[in-house]
Amino acid sequence: MKKTNLDIEGMHCGSCALLIEHTLKDTKGIQQANVNFSAEKATITFNEEEIPMTEIQEAIKRLGYKAVIADETLNAQKETEKRQKEIHYWKKKFIVALILSIPMIIFMVYDFVYGLPYSKVLMPISAMITLILTIPVQFIIGRDFYQGARSALKVKSANMFSLVAIGTGVAFLYSVYNYITFYMQTWSLFWLDGMKIPNIYFEIGAFLIMFISLGKFLEAKAKGKTSESIAKLMQLAPKTARVKVGNESKDIPIEQVKTNDVIIVRPGEKIPVDGKIINGYSSVDESMLTGESLPVEKTMWSEVFAGTINTLGSFEMQTAWVGLDTKLSQIIRLIQDAQWSKAPIQSIADNISRIFVPTVIILALITFVLRYFIIWASFDSSLLYFAAVIVIACPCALWLATPTAIMVGTGKWAQYGLLVKWGEPLEMACKIQAIIFDKTGTLTQGKPEVTNIIACGSISEKMVLSIAVALENKSEHALAEAIVRYGKQQEIATINIQDFEALPGRWVKGTSNKVYYLWTKKLLTENRISIIHNEDIEKLEAEGKTVLLLADEKELLWYIAVADTVKATSKSAIDKLQKAWYKVFMITWDNERTALAIAQQVGIHQNNVIAQVLPEHKATEVIKLQQQWYKVAMVGDGINDAPALMQAELWIVMGSWTDVAMESGWIIIMKNDLNDIMNAIMLSKETVGKIKQNLFFSLFYNILWIPIAAGALISFGIILKPEFAGLAMALSSVSVVTNSLLLKLYRPNKQNRISKIAPVILTILFLWIFWQFGQISTGGFGNNILINANTSKATKNNITDFLINHKNKIWFTPTGVPKIFIWSDSAPTNVHIIQWTGNFNIQWAEMIIGYDEALMMKKEKLFSKPGDELHDFFGLKTVKIIGILAPTKTFLDEVHIVNAQGFDNFDISNEMRMTKNGSWALKIFYKYDAENIPLKMKDIIDTTKNDYTIDWKEYLSIYIGYTEGNMMKKEKLFSKIGDTIDNLFGNDVMIAGVAKKTYTSLDMIHFLPTNFSPIK
């Protein structure tokens, strides 16, 4: 199996990553695939014999994306340029979209605020200008969204941009349809009377794309910040190195440095590669890698590492590791692997994402069907609700929840000298309940010293040391190193040992004239060799010393006591963990008395000491704890601890630079400071906490706002226009990324109150912003097409009867717009008054206004709320507005209901005759003469010709409004101008003309000559 990283180009959102990942996992020959949208990387494990890399790249290409093998060289400039390119890309899109949208924003302001200068000039041409400006926004700036939707469609899937494409596409196409329809109805591309063309929503797509581009720009900037830790680490290594060639030196690019080159490092310079000092000494600041603030003294043959800073003297070093083999490069790769990986909690988002988009589309369709077919909302309104649900539900925030938190979190870990290899241990660290510490090299310094050598036989001390050093010289244990080091200090000459054998945790064995063993006490007892001076040995063990016994096959010869000092940080670290209610254990192969002595020094309870355990049996002790339902972390130095580490739920390795530590640990403590165990656990809790908060944010916003976008709170006056739904969706992504960035504020051993309070503040802030979107969408008491009437047939019939059975008066504005007044002392039954001050007072002129007429009067600033008074109103000195009717989508929305005091004193003489056809179909008739024809009808009404004689039969001429004319055509009463109708409400008529659509109540009226018979 081969593991390869790919750079993926063209991903638009987390669903793109999920689509690629699922496709790769279903491809034969690919064992594992992980695609990270935030990092734009794919990590693939595959069988080259079954599927070559070219086929993998081709499979990704078929989905609409580009995959190239990732450049494994660690280039900070390249990574920075990549992020900056993405930021610039979305910034440019947003700015262009904003510039093109500014006129549309102005039109929106004019639509909400009546009386602004040049309104009557701008609004009639707004539809044409909006269409021209929307086309480049929709199809050039928004091309990414449509391409992403098309890519998903190719594989019969849907993603975030499927929702964007559907929402913007539906709004655009429906607006084009309405614009064409308007032209066919009016033969004009522009509106008259200073108004805008109705039912045109081009700006929805433009605003939506602009807002999403803003969200992607902010997201790109935030993603750049999440990877700052990697960029900073990459920048640690200098670009050049001063290589010594003979007696001279020259600066060469770091890429040209080779193993065994001699490099000169001066004070204040960064060390370019890993190696050993061969001449000189210095003090090196390694804080950027380990987090350790104090400089480390370096002498001859000391190891130095790339990226660290030489603080004092000059020295020469011989390179040992260059390029990707340096410790800095290994650390960066570990962090990158962790950032590109997925935490198990990510599966929640993945599982939701698989069904989320299709579910949202179904919900949007249900919303449309319910509103249009069940509650009889208009097609326009139902379509906009459909678009709002589609747009608000884009799950960008859900897909960003985990990766952004992991990217920031792992960077923060690295800042404190903690390395985590991938997402699983990062999440597991916060679930741990029990922690097992290996003793040697973990709780202790791992550098024991020989303290006592006691004779038990006739052999000399010098000979004992020669045998012991010869045996331990071939062992790798820390105690063996102590004996060898002591022998060198005593200048002991070693003897030749043959047939060397080692059984870890038991003995080492070798032959020199006869067989010698360096035994443990337990093994001597098991082999029935008597132990002399046992009391002295027990005393040494009680002091925390480890006693090694030198024996031949018959008797004990000498014993050697070795002591390992406890780390300065061990006790404080153990105290912190136990105060935090973690069960802390110590495990060692040492005898119980020595182990208890060390445990007492560090504060571990004696019942939690597991002594005399061979390395291969440590895993068994881990299992015992797991059988007690503990989640176990094993902390060791990576040497001889592998079985136990692999058994535990979490592997934590101490030992900053050892290759074994790098390979065996899931979490690596670089500083060798046990306090960092608690830091790692707290950082894990913080990071996983942010992931959970992010998942809550993303799901909370969707759960809250999908019903609102569908109109669930319409009765409370809260709705959400599609363009504001798009902005809300973009801001939900920003809130998630912002919350992840709060991890940068984390400080060990601090309260970190800002990080804890900030999510609450963010929630309140974004809820307030979204609430404002709802308030803006409603436009006061409901100035939006999204508010619709739920008017039953029975109510419509009541409204028709009300209009027919009450006297009316009609007046036409100078531009020909009708104003209708109905005399009544109450509103029709079953019609709700959404704002009012009380019942009619018969002593004053008062009126209740229909919904559409009230909107118009508010725009004209004739009044602001019920209770206001109008002065000099059609001959009345004062008339008081006491109520506003809820919308009914009937003729009632256009009328003023006036009490007797007002109606009788109006200076209006014209009236209409109303009747009905069927149960509730209202028919309106208006008799005209040369003096009272409304301006909008003067072009088609011929007052000089009121009747025609056809085949010796007289027909009265009749002119019909656009809407009524279309209805009569559907009922097949006539088909064209000039057709005749016999006995139309008691008269024989000829259709003399059908008016163009005016979008006023004129469209419903029959215009009759004065000699038309009374209508029954």
XYZ file of C-alpha atoms in Angstrom, residues 60-579:
520
model
C -11.341 13.238 -9.361
C -11.272 15.130 -12.653
C -14.538 13.485 -13.727
C -16.155 14.996 -10.648
C -15.143 18.454 -11.846
C -12.012 18.977 -9.734
C -8.271 18.908 -10.355
C -5.867 16.753 -8.341
C -2.084 17.131 -8.386
C 0.455 15.284 -6.278
C 1.271 17.521 -3.318
C 4.696 19.132 -3.194
C 6.206 17.606 -0.060
C 8.832 20.333 0.281
C 7.976 22.613 3.166
C 7.777 26.019 1.553
C 6.286 28.727 3.737
C 6.175 31.231 0.898
C 4.295 28.797 -1.307
C 1.730 28.073 1.397
C 1.307 31.787 2.086
C 0.933 32.553 -1.617
C -1.680 29.816 -1.939
C -3.741 31.264 0.892
C -3.307 34.813 -0.392
C -4.402 33.736 -3.856
C -7.607 32.278 -2.452
C -8.247 35.396 -0.351
C -7.618 37.689 -3.357
C -9.864 35.545 -5.570
C -12.902 35.874 -3.320
C -12.111 39.466 -2.397
C -12.147 40.443 -6.075
C -15.413 38.587 -6.650
C -17.017 40.271 -3.663
C -15.863 43.778 -4.637
C -17.054 43.427 -8.230
C -20.379 41.965 -7.077
C -20.735 44.782 -4.536
C -20.055 47.489 -7.139
C -22.606 45.984 -9.520
C -25.081 45.584 -6.662
C -24.863 49.171 -5.407
C -27.562 50.436 -7.826
C -29.775 47.546 -6.722
C -29.193 48.486 -3.100
C -30.228 52.045 -3.968
C -33.377 50.738 -5.644
C -34.136 48.708 -2.513
C -33.769 51.835 -0.353
C -36.085 53.738 -2.701
C -38.543 50.852 -2.473
C -38.625 51.060 1.320
C -38.362 54.836 1.752
C -40.939 56.894 -0.116
C -40.350 60.503 -1.166
C -36.636 60.324 -1.971
C -35.479 62.606 -4.800
C -35.694 61.283 -8.371
C -37.821 58.350 -7.214
C -40.280 58.722 -10.083
C -37.363 58.730 -12.534
C -35.381 55.818 -11.119
C -38.010 53.316 -10.061
C -39.692 52.837 -13.476
C -36.311 51.903 -15.041
C -35.074 49.857 -12.070
C -36.067 46.484 -13.573
C -34.096 47.074 -16.786
C -30.992 48.308 -14.937
C -31.195 45.451 -12.422
C -31.426 42.880 -15.213
C -28.348 44.312 -16.980
C -26.325 44.383 -13.748
C -27.474 40.979 -12.532
C -26.349 39.028 -15.619
C -22.568 39.390 -14.956
C -23.052 38.803 -11.226
C -25.200 35.741 -11.803
C -23.264 34.046 -14.577
C -19.677 35.340 -14.346
C -19.057 36.034 -10.662
C -21.407 33.204 -9.713
C -19.903 30.755 -12.190
C -18.194 28.784 -9.392
C -21.550 28.043 -7.814
C -23.106 26.749 -11.008
C -20.004 24.700 -11.829
C -20.095 23.158 -8.356
C -23.772 22.316 -8.786
C -23.144 20.821 -12.216
C -20.283 18.687 -10.874
C -22.552 17.280 -8.186
C -25.328 16.670 -10.704
C -22.966 14.623 -12.878
C -22.653 12.062 -10.115
C -26.322 12.326 -9.127
C -25.527 14.208 -5.943
C -26.160 17.658 -4.508
C -24.004 20.063 -2.542
C -24.066 23.527 -1.082
C -23.780 25.194 -4.449
C -26.649 23.082 -5.718
C -28.743 25.033 -3.236
C -27.222 28.348 -4.282
C -27.708 27.556 -7.965
C -31.323 26.512 -7.426
C -32.128 29.564 -5.281
C -30.530 32.154 -7.569
C -31.513 30.382 -10.777
C -35.184 30.142 -9.827
C -35.321 33.822 -8.807
C -33.588 34.907 -12.024
C -35.622 32.789 -14.440
C -38.898 33.667 -12.764
C -38.004 37.369 -12.933
C -37.170 37.046 -16.636
C -40.529 35.350 -17.165
C -42.334 38.135 -15.282
C -40.449 40.835 -17.182
C -41.386 39.289 -20.529
C -44.967 38.865 -19.332
C -45.060 42.505 -18.215
C -43.867 43.607 -21.649
C -46.490 41.462 -23.384
C -49.191 42.904 -21.131
C -48.178 46.560 -21.279
C -45.938 46.818 -24.363
C -43.496 48.747 -22.234
C -40.092 47.947 -20.764
C -40.567 50.573 -18.092
C -43.203 51.247 -15.486
C -45.305 54.348 -15.251
C -46.430 56.529 -12.347
C -43.054 56.495 -10.647
C -43.364 52.878 -9.527
C -41.232 49.840 -10.213
C -42.333 46.834 -12.228
C -43.847 44.307 -9.798
C -42.734 40.726 -9.228
C -39.153 41.285 -10.422
C -36.494 39.667 -8.206
C -33.236 39.927 -10.141
C -31.555 41.494 -7.120
C -32.099 38.322 -5.055
C -29.541 36.363 -7.093
C -27.118 39.304 -7.202
C -27.312 39.984 -3.466
C -27.104 36.298 -2.652
C -23.965 35.788 -4.740
C -22.457 38.982 -3.317
C -23.139 37.899 0.269
C -21.835 34.376 -0.308
C -18.712 35.822 -1.947
C -18.274 37.978 1.157
C -18.679 34.891 3.321
C -16.143 32.945 1.242
C -13.711 35.888 1.447
C -14.020 36.059 5.234
C -13.803 32.271 5.391
C -10.610 32.291 3.279
C -9.038 34.891 5.570
C -10.024 32.877 8.614
C -8.682 29.659 7.073
C -5.415 31.468 6.444
C -5.231 32.345 10.112
C -5.936 28.768 11.152
C -2.753 27.631 9.396
C -0.545 30.460 10.697
C 1.222 28.065 13.068
C 2.425 25.955 10.129
C 3.607 29.025 8.242
C 5.506 30.272 11.291
C 7.224 26.907 11.731
C 8.143 26.830 8.043
C 9.689 30.266 8.354
C 11.966 29.119 11.193
C 14.511 27.515 8.885
C 16.774 30.033 7.120
C 16.884 30.153 3.352
C 20.693 29.761 3.166
C 23.551 28.063 5.042
C 27.218 29.076 5.386
C 29.088 25.942 4.292
C 32.802 25.534 4.970
C 34.821 24.475 1.949
C 38.510 24.066 2.824
C 39.603 27.210 4.628
C 36.823 29.299 3.126
C 33.059 29.474 3.530
C 30.233 30.381 1.196
C 26.500 30.865 1.488
C 24.430 28.381 -0.484
C 20.664 27.746 -0.719
C 19.428 25.462 2.013
C 18.213 22.976 -0.615
C 21.837 22.393 -1.710
C 23.132 21.444 1.746
C 24.159 17.784 1.934
C 24.771 15.296 4.725
C 28.234 15.614 6.354
C 28.717 19.201 5.137
C 30.415 21.455 7.674
C 28.383 24.569 8.443
C 29.496 27.676 10.334
C 26.887 29.201 12.657
C 27.475 32.657 14.170
C 25.822 34.281 17.199
C 22.209 35.315 16.566
C 21.835 33.120 13.483
C 19.275 30.374 12.974
C 20.646 26.855 12.680
C 19.824 25.738 9.108
C 19.739 21.921 9.463
C 20.134 19.162 12.055
C 23.594 18.022 13.048
C 26.321 17.850 15.718
C 28.776 20.478 16.908
C 32.331 19.542 15.930
C 34.082 22.744 16.934
C 33.139 25.376 19.504
C 30.321 25.678 22.011
C 27.282 27.845 22.512
C 23.878 28.244 24.083
C 20.899 27.570 21.790
C 17.351 28.870 22.098
C 15.077 25.900 21.257
C 11.852 27.544 22.494
C 10.224 27.773 19.065
C 10.300 23.990 18.818
C 10.003 22.776 22.384
C 8.382 25.737 24.148
C 11.259 25.632 26.681
C 12.172 29.243 27.481
C 15.713 28.684 28.818
C 18.560 28.303 26.295
C 20.240 24.903 26.184
C 24.015 24.638 26.616
C 25.747 22.980 23.646
C 29.281 21.617 23.632
C 31.318 19.301 21.415
C 29.154 16.574 19.825
C 25.919 18.108 21.126
C 22.990 17.824 18.756
C 21.518 21.000 17.294
C 18.320 21.351 15.288
C 17.069 23.357 12.345
C 15.108 26.491 13.203
C 16.649 26.993 16.652
C 18.668 30.148 17.367
C 22.345 30.288 18.303
C 22.549 32.858 21.106
C 26.235 33.080 22.147
C 29.370 31.734 20.531
C 30.186 30.645 17.002
C 30.553 26.981 16.234
C 31.009 24.565 13.422
C 28.537 21.760 12.941
C 28.466 18.674 10.758
C 25.117 18.105 9.086
C 23.336 14.863 9.899
C 19.803 15.437 8.564
C 18.764 17.828 5.829
C 15.569 18.690 3.956
C 12.559 16.664 4.994
C 14.633 14.591 7.444
C 15.203 17.395 9.953
C 13.289 17.311 13.207
C 11.603 20.601 12.272
C 10.338 19.063 9.042
C 9.118 16.000 10.904
C 7.247 18.195 13.375
C 5.660 20.217 10.576
C 4.575 17.054 8.801
C 3.081 15.716 12.042
C 1.104 18.929 12.506
C -0.017 18.894 8.879
C -1.115 15.261 9.167
C -3.109 16.178 12.258
C -4.677 19.195 10.559
C -5.589 17.206 7.464
C -7.038 14.339 9.477
C -10.572 13.898 10.742
C -11.621 13.567 14.338
C -14.230 10.846 15.005
C -16.741 13.576 15.858
C -16.506 14.700 12.217
C -18.585 11.646 11.331
C -21.582 13.451 12.821
C -21.231 16.252 10.286
C -20.510 13.775 7.478
C -23.582 11.678 8.237
C -25.792 14.756 8.412
C -24.270 16.158 5.230
C -25.110 13.070 3.205
C -28.820 13.632 3.630
C -28.866 17.343 4.386
C -28.971 18.876 0.909
C -31.576 16.466 -0.542
C -33.672 16.951 2.605
C -33.496 20.724 2.260
C -34.610 20.559 -1.378
C -37.556 18.362 -0.361
C -38.456 20.772 2.475
C -38.304 23.704 0.062
C -40.605 21.914 -2.371
C -43.010 21.066 0.460
C -42.955 24.734 1.499
C -43.864 25.784 -2.043
C -46.631 23.209 -2.390
C -48.167 24.032 1.004
C -48.154 27.753 0.404
C -49.354 27.688 -3.192
C -51.805 24.792 -3.223
C -52.999 24.578 0.389
C -53.113 28.107 1.808
C -53.549 29.779 -1.595
C -50.590 32.108 -1.410
C -49.532 33.746 -4.657
C -47.095 31.972 -6.943
C -44.576 34.793 -6.440
C -44.720 34.533 -2.690
C -44.566 30.728 -2.669
C -41.551 30.802 -4.962
C -39.705 33.263 -2.743
C -40.352 31.111 0.308
C -38.973 28.183 -1.669
C -35.838 30.194 -2.501
C -35.416 31.402 1.099
C -35.514 27.826 2.471
C -33.059 26.656 -0.183
C -30.587 29.428 0.557
C -30.719 29.620 4.371
C -30.022 25.896 4.667
C -26.633 25.837 2.916
C -24.577 23.738 5.363
C -21.198 25.488 4.958
C -20.963 26.052 8.692
C -21.538 22.350 9.363
C -18.622 21.344 7.130
C -16.302 23.940 8.648
C -17.129 23.037 12.244
C -14.512 20.316 12.771
C -11.590 21.095 10.405
C -11.239 24.754 11.384
C -11.154 23.897 15.091
C -8.606 21.124 14.484
C -6.396 23.398 12.382
C -6.330 26.119 15.030
C -6.113 23.612 17.892
C -3.163 21.635 16.533
C -1.338 24.885 15.827
C -1.909 25.915 19.417
C -0.628 22.531 20.610
C 2.574 23.023 18.619
C 3.015 26.458 20.182
C 3.265 24.789 23.600
C 5.545 21.964 22.493
C 2.765 19.414 22.091
C 2.406 17.355 18.958
C -0.687 15.341 18.126
C -0.525 13.029 15.139
C -4.142 13.047 13.970
C -7.684 13.848 14.962
C -8.522 10.730 16.967
C -6.042 11.230 19.849
C -6.897 14.926 19.895
C -10.489 13.990 20.637
C -9.647 11.015 22.880
C -7.492 13.094 25.243
C -10.557 14.797 26.684
C -12.249 11.434 27.417
C -9.411 9.913 29.461
C -10.197 8.798 33.029
C -7.044 6.932 34.065
C -3.409 7.711 33.289
C -0.595 5.173 33.640
C 2.925 6.558 33.916
C 5.992 4.530 33.154
C 8.580 5.248 35.850
C 12.000 5.371 34.240
C 12.461 8.287 31.876
C 8.930 9.501 32.451
C 8.438 10.265 36.135
C 12.200 10.144 36.645
C 14.962 11.833 34.691
C 15.862 8.620 32.896
C 19.537 9.262 33.682
C 20.252 7.085 36.720
C 23.570 7.113 38.528
C 25.444 4.277 40.265
C 25.312 4.977 44.019
C 26.467 1.764 45.721
C 28.585 -1.293 44.839
C 28.594 -3.957 47.574
C 30.611 -7.168 47.555
C 29.024 -10.516 48.294
C 31.938 -12.722 47.259
C 35.674 -12.819 46.727
C 35.739 -11.135 43.304
C 37.206 -7.609 43.279
C 35.194 -4.422 42.698
C 37.296 -3.614 39.648
C 36.540 -7.004 38.161
C 32.821 -6.592 38.999
C 32.710 -3.321 37.146
C 34.586 -4.774 34.173
C 32.056 -7.608 33.900
C 29.059 -5.339 34.518
C 30.208 -2.703 31.998
C 30.970 -5.388 29.416
C 27.477 -6.875 29.836
C 25.545 -3.584 29.926
C 27.546 -2.047 27.110
C 25.379 -4.084 24.752
C 22.088 -3.239 26.501
C 19.847 -0.247 25.652
C 18.165 0.238 29.020
C 18.669 3.471 30.966
C 20.078 1.562 33.951
C 22.616 -0.074 31.671
C 23.711 3.366 30.479
C 24.265 4.378 34.113
C 26.614 1.434 34.730
C 28.540 2.003 31.494
C 28.859 5.724 32.256
C 30.111 4.948 35.779
C 32.644 2.485 34.411
C 34.036 5.129 32.055
C 34.307 7.580 34.929
C 36.277 4.986 36.907
C 38.369 4.224 33.784
C 37.503 0.549 34.013
C 38.864 -1.627 31.232
C 36.117 -3.856 29.855
C 36.571 -7.534 29.195
C 35.510 -9.443 26.123
C 31.984 -10.868 26.416
C 30.716 -13.569 24.116
C 27.319 -15.181 23.621
C 25.533 -12.037 24.774
C 21.789 -12.388 25.423
C 19.235 -9.999 26.847
C 15.761 -10.632 28.185
C 14.197 -7.204 28.793
C 13.143 -6.723 32.381
C 14.913 -9.889 33.580
C 18.625 -10.177 32.877
C 21.521 -9.759 30.542
C 23.822 -12.711 30.037
C 27.324 -13.162 28.644
C 30.302 -15.495 28.768
C 33.889 -14.670 29.738
C 35.553 -17.900 30.948
C 32.247 -18.598 32.637
C 28.680 -17.430 32.342
C 27.711 -14.209 34.130
C 24.283 -12.753 34.746
C 23.246 -9.263 35.730
C 20.037 -10.307 37.454
C 17.034 -8.674 39.012
C 16.214 -9.678 42.582
C 13.007 -11.392 41.498
C 14.814 -13.598 39.018
C 17.429 -14.672 41.549
C 14.698 -15.727 43.908
C 12.951 -17.669 41.156
C 16.241 -19.498 40.413
C 16.874 -20.333 44.076
C 20.062 -18.354 44.445
C 20.354 -17.106 47.998
C 20.573 -13.369 48.491
C 23.140 -12.170 51.001
C 22.700 -8.878 52.880
C 18.991 -8.790 52.013
C 18.372 -6.161 54.708
C 20.839 -3.781 53.059
C 19.197 -4.318 49.683
C 15.753 -3.596 51.123
C 17.095 -0.432 52.722
C 18.475 0.769 49.396
C 15.177 -0.039 47.682
C 13.294 1.882 50.338
C 15.380 4.879 49.322
C 14.066 4.491 45.782
C 17.185 2.871 44.394
C 17.171 0.006 41.927
C 19.474 -2.881 42.888
C 21.071 -4.986 40.142
C 22.641 -8.302 41.142
C 25.740 -9.718 39.479
C 25.901 -13.503 39.728
C 27.276 -16.529 38.043
C 25.301 -19.717 37.663
C 25.874 -20.694 41.294
C 26.041 -17.691 43.568
C 25.532 -13.965 44.001
C 28.794 -12.047 43.582
C 28.072 -8.332 43.986
C 25.121 -6.017 43.858
C 25.033 -2.567 42.322
C 22.558 0.137 43.453
C 21.421 2.641 40.823
C 19.296 5.710 41.623
C 17.208 7.753 39.173
C 16.138 11.187 40.374
C 12.544 12.296 40.050
C 11.842 15.084 37.563
C 11.216 18.459 39.116
C 7.828 18.685 37.425
C 6.582 15.191 38.280
C 4.969 15.914 41.653
C 3.224 19.120 40.552
C 1.937 17.402 37.415
C 0.607 14.409 39.357
C -1.059 16.729 41.898
C -2.829 18.645 39.113
C -4.101 15.478 37.498
C -5.363 14.010 40.768
C -7.047 17.279 41.753
